Backbone as numpy.savetxt, mean C-alpha at the origin, in Angstrom:
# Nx Ny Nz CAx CAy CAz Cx Cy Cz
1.64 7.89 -0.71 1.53 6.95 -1.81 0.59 5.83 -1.39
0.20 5.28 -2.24 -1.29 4.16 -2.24 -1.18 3.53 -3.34
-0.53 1.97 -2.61 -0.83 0.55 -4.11 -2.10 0.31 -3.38
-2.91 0.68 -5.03 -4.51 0.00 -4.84 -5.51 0.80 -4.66
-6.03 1.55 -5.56 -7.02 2.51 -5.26 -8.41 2.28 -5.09
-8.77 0.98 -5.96 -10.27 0.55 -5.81 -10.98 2.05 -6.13
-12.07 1.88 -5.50 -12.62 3.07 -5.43 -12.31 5.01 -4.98
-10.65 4.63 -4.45 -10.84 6.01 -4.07 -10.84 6.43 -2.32
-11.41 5.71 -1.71 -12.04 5.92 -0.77 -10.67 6.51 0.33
-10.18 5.59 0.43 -8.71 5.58 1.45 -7.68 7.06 1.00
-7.79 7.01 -0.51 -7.13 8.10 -1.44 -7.84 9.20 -0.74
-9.26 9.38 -0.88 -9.76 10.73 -0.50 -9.07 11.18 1.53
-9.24 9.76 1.85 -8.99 10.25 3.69 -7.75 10.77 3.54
-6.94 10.23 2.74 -5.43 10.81 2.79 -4.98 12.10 2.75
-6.28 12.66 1.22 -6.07 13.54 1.09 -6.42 14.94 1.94
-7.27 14.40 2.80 -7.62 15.54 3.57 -7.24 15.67 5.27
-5.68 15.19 5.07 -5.00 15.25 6.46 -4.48 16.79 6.20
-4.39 17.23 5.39 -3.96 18.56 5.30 -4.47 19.05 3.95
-4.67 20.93 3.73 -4.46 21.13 2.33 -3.30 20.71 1.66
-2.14 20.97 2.10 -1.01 20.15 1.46 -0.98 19.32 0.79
-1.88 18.42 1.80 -1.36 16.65 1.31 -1.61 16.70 -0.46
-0.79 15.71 -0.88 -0.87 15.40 -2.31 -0.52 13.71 -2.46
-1.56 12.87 -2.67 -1.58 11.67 -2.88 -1.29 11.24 -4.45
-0.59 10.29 -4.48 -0.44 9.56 -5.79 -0.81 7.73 -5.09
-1.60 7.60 -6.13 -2.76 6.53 -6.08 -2.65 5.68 -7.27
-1.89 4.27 -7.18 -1.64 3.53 -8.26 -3.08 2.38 -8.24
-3.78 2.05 -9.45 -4.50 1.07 -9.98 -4.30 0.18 -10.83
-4.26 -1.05 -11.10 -4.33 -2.21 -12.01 -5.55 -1.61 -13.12
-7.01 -2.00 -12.50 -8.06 -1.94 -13.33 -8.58 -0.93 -13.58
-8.29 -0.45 -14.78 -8.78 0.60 -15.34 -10.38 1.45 -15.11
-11.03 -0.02 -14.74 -12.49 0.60 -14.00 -12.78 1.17 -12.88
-11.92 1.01 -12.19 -11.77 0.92 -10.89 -11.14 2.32 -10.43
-10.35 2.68 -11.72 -9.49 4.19 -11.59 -10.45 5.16 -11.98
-11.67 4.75 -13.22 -12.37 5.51 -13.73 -13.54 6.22 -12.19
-13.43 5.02 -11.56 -14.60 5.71 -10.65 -14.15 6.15 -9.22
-12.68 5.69 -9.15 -12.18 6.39 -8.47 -11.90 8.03 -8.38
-11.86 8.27 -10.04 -11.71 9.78 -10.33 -12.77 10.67 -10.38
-13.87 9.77 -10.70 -14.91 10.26 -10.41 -15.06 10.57 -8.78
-15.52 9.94 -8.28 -15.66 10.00 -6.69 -14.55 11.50 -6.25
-13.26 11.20 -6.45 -12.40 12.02 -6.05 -13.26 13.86 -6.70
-13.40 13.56 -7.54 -14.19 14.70 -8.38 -15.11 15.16 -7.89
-16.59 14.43 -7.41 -17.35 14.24 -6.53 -16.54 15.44 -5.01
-15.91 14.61 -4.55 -15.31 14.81 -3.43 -14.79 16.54 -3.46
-14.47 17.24 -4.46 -13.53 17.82 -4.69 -12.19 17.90 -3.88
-11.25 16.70 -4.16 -10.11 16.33 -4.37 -9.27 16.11 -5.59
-9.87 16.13 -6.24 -9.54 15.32 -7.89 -7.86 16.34 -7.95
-7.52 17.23 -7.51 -6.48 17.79 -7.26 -5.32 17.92 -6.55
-5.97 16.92 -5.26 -4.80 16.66 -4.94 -4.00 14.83 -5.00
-5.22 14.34 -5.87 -4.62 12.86 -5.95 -4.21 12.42 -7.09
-3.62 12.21 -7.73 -3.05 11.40 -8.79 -3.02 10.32 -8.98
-3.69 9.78 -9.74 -4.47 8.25 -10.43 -3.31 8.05 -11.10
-2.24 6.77 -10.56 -1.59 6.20 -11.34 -1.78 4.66 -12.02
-2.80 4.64 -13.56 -2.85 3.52 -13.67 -2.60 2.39 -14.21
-2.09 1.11 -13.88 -0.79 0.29 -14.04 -0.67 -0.62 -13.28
0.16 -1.96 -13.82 0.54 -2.75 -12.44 1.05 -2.06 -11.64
1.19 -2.19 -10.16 1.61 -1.63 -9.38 3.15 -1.99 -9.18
4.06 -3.22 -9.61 5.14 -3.37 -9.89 5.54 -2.48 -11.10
4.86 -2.65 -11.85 5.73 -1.89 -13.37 5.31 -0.06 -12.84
4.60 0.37 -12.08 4.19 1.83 -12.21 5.50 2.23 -10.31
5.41 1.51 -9.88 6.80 1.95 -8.79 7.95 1.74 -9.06
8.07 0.99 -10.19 9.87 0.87 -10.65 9.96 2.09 -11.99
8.75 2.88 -12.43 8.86 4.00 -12.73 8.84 5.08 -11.60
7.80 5.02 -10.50 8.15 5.99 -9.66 9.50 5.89 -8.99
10.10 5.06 -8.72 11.55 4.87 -8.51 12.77 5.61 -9.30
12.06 4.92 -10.48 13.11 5.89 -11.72 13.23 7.30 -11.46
12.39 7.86 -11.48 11.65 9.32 -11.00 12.21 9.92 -9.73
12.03 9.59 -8.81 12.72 9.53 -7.57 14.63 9.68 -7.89
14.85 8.82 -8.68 16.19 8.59 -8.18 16.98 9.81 -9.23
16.30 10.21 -10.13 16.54 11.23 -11.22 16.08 12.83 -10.83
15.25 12.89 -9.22 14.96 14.13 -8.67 13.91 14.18 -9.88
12.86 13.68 -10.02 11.92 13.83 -10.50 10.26 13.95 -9.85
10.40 13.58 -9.08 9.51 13.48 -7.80 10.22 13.20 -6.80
9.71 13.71 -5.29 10.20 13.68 -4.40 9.71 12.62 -3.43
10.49 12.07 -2.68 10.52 10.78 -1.83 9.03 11.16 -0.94
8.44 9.73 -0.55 7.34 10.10 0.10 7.40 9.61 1.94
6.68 10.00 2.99 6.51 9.97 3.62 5.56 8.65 4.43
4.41 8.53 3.32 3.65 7.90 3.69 3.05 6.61 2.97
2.90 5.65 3.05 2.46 4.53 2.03 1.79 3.44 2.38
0.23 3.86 1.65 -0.71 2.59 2.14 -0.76 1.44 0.95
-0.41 0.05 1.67 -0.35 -0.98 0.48 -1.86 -1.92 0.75
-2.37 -1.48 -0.15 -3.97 -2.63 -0.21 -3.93 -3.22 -1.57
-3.34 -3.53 -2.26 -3.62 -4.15 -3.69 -3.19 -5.87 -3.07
-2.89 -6.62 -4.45 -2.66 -7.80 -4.88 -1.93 -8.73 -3.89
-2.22 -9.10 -2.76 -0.98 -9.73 -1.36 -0.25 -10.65 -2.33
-0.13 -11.70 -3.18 1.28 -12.13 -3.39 2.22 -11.18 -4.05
1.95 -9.42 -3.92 2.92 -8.74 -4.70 3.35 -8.07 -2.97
3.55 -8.16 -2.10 2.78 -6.91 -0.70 4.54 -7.44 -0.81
5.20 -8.27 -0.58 7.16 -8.05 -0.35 7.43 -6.87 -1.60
6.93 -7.11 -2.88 7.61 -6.49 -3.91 6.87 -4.68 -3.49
6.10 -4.60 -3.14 5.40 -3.30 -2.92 6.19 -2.68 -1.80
6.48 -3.44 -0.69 7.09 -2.89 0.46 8.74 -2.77 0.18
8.94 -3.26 -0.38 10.19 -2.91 -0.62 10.70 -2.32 -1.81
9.72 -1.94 -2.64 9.96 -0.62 -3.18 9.56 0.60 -2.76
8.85 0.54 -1.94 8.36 1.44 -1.03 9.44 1.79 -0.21
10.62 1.15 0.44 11.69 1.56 1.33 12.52 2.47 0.40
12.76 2.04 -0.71 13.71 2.68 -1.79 12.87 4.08 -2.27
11.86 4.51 -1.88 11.18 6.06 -2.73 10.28 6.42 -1.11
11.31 6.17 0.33 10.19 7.22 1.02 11.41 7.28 1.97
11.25 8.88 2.75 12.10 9.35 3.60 12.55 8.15 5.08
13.27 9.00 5.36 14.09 7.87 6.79 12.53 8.48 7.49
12.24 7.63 8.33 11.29 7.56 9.19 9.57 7.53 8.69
9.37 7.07 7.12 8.46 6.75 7.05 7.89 5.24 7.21
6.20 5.73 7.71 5.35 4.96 7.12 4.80 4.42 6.44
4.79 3.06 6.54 4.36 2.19 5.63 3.36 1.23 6.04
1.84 1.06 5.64 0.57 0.61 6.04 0.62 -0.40 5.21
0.42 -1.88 5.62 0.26 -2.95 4.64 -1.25 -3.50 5.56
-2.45 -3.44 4.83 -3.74 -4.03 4.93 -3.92 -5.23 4.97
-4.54 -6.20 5.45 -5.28 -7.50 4.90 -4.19 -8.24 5.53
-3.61 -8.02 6.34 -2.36 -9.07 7.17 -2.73 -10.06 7.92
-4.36 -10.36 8.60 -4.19 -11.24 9.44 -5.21 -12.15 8.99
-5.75 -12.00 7.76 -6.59 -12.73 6.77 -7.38 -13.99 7.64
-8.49 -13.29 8.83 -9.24 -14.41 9.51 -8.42 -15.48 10.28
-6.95 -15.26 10.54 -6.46 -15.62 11.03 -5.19 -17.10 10.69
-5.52 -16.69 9.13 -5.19 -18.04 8.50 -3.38 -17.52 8.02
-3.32 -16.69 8.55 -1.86 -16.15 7.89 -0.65 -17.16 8.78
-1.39 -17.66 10.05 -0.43 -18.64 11.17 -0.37 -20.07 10.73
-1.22 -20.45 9.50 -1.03 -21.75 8.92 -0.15 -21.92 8.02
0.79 -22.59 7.97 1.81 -22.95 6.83 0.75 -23.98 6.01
-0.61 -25.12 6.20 -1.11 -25.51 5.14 -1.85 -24.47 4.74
-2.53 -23.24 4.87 -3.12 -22.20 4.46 -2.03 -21.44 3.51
-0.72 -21.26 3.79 0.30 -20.46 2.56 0.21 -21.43 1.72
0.39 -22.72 1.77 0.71 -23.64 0.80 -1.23 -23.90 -0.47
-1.75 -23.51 -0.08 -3.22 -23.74 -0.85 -4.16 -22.35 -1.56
-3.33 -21.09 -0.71 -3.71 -19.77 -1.06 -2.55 -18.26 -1.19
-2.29 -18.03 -2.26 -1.47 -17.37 -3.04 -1.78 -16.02 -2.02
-2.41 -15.29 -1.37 -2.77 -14.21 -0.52 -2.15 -14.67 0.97
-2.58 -15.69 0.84 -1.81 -15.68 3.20 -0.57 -15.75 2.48
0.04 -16.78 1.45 1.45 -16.80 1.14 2.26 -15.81 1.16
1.62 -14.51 0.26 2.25 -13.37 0.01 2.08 -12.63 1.36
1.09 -12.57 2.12 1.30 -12.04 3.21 2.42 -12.58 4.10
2.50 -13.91 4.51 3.51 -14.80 5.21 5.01 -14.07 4.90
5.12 -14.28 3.28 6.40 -14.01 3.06 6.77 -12.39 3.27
5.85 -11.67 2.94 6.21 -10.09 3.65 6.55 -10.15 5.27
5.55 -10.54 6.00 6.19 -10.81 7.47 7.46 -11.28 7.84
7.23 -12.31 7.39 8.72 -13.01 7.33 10.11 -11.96 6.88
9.56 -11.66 5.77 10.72 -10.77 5.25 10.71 -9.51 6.41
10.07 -9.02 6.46 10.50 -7.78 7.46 10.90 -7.91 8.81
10.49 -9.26 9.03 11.35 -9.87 10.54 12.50 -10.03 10.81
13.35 -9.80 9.29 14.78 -10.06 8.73 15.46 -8.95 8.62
14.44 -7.74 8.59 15.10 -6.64 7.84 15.59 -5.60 8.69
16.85 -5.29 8.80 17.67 -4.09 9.45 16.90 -2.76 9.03
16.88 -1.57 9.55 16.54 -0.11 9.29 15.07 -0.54 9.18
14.01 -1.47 9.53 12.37 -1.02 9.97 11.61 -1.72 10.94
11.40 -1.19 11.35 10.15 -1.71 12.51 8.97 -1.60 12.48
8.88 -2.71 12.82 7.11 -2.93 12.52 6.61 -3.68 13.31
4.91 -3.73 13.32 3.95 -4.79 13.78 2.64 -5.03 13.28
2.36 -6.03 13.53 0.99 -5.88 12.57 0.04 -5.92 13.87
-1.20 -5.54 13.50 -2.44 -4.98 14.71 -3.33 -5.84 13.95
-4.08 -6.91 14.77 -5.44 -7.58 14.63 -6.32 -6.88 14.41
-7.45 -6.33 13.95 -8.86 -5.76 14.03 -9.82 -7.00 13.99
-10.99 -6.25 14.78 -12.61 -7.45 14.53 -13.32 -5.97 14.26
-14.06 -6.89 13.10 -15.10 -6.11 12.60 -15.65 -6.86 11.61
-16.41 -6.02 10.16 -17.16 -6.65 9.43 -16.33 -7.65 8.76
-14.85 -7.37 8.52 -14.40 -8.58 8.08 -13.72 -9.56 8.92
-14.63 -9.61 9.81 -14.67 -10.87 10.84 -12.88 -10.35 11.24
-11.78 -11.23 11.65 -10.90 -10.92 11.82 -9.24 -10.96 11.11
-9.35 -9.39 10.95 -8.52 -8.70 10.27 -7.24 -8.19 10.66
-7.05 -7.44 10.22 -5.55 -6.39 10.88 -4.88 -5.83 9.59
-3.75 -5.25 10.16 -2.73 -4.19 9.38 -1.69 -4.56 9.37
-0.62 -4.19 9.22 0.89 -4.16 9.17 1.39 -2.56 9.34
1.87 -1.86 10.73 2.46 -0.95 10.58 4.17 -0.81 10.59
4.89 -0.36 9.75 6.26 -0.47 9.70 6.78 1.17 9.53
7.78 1.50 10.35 8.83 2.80 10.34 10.00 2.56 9.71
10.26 2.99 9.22 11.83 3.08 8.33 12.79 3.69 8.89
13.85 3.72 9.43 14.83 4.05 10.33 15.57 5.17 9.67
């Protein structure tokens, strides 16, 4: 599973960890899904990913529904790159629709480094939402996690990796 498809790009790597794999790929902006499907098409993947497009709150409390009705089956894997003041509400619907011992990838965690400022949460709605996901999972029984720094083009970055018990 993937909040945030943008272009596709991350959707396509997913999809080709195996023939198996089968990605479902939620989008906000409708433009953004259009050329994502394209690309995927391009790619020939367009079959194994599924463009779900929607807020990403209102389209996982349907995949939830789904899930809990044996309508789709629980997932394994889940990369969160969309909207950071939603990344608590994403990750923790994400615990409720994926097996004991999955993964869960949260992007954009160390935001140049400004995620360690409490006046940086207080002036920008993104370190906030990041802050408060950290925070929250520092609290939370049944997952483990850490987040990993990267340097690169976006100067300095990182991830959030978390296991579900």
């Amino acid at each position: 599973l993937e909040v945030g498809t943008l272009g596709g790009y991350s959707a396509a790597w997913l999809a080709t960890t195996s023939p198996d794999t089968k990605v479902t790929t939620i989008e906000l902006e409708s433009r953004y899904a259009a050329v994502a499907r394209q690309n995927l098409i391009k790619a020939g993947l367009s079959e194994r990913v599924e463009i779900l497009q929607g807020s990403g709150r209102t389209v996982l409390t349907e995949i939830e529904n789904q899930v809990r009705r044996g309508e789709r089956q629980k997932f394994d894997f889940v990369f969160i790159d969309a909207n950071k003041p939603d990344n608590l509400a994403y990750f923790n619907a994400a615990l409720s629709i994926t097996k004991e011992r999955a993964v869960i990838v949260v992007d954009n965690v160390v935001r140049n480094g400004t995620v360690v400022s409490e006046e940086a949460a207080e002036t920008d709605d993104r370190v906030r939402g990041t802050r408060e996901l950290i925070e929250a999972i520092g609290k939370m029984e049944g997952v483990e996690a850490t987040a990993i720094q990267t340097v690169g083009e976006k100067n300095y970055d990182g991830f959030l990796v978390a296991m579900k018990d």
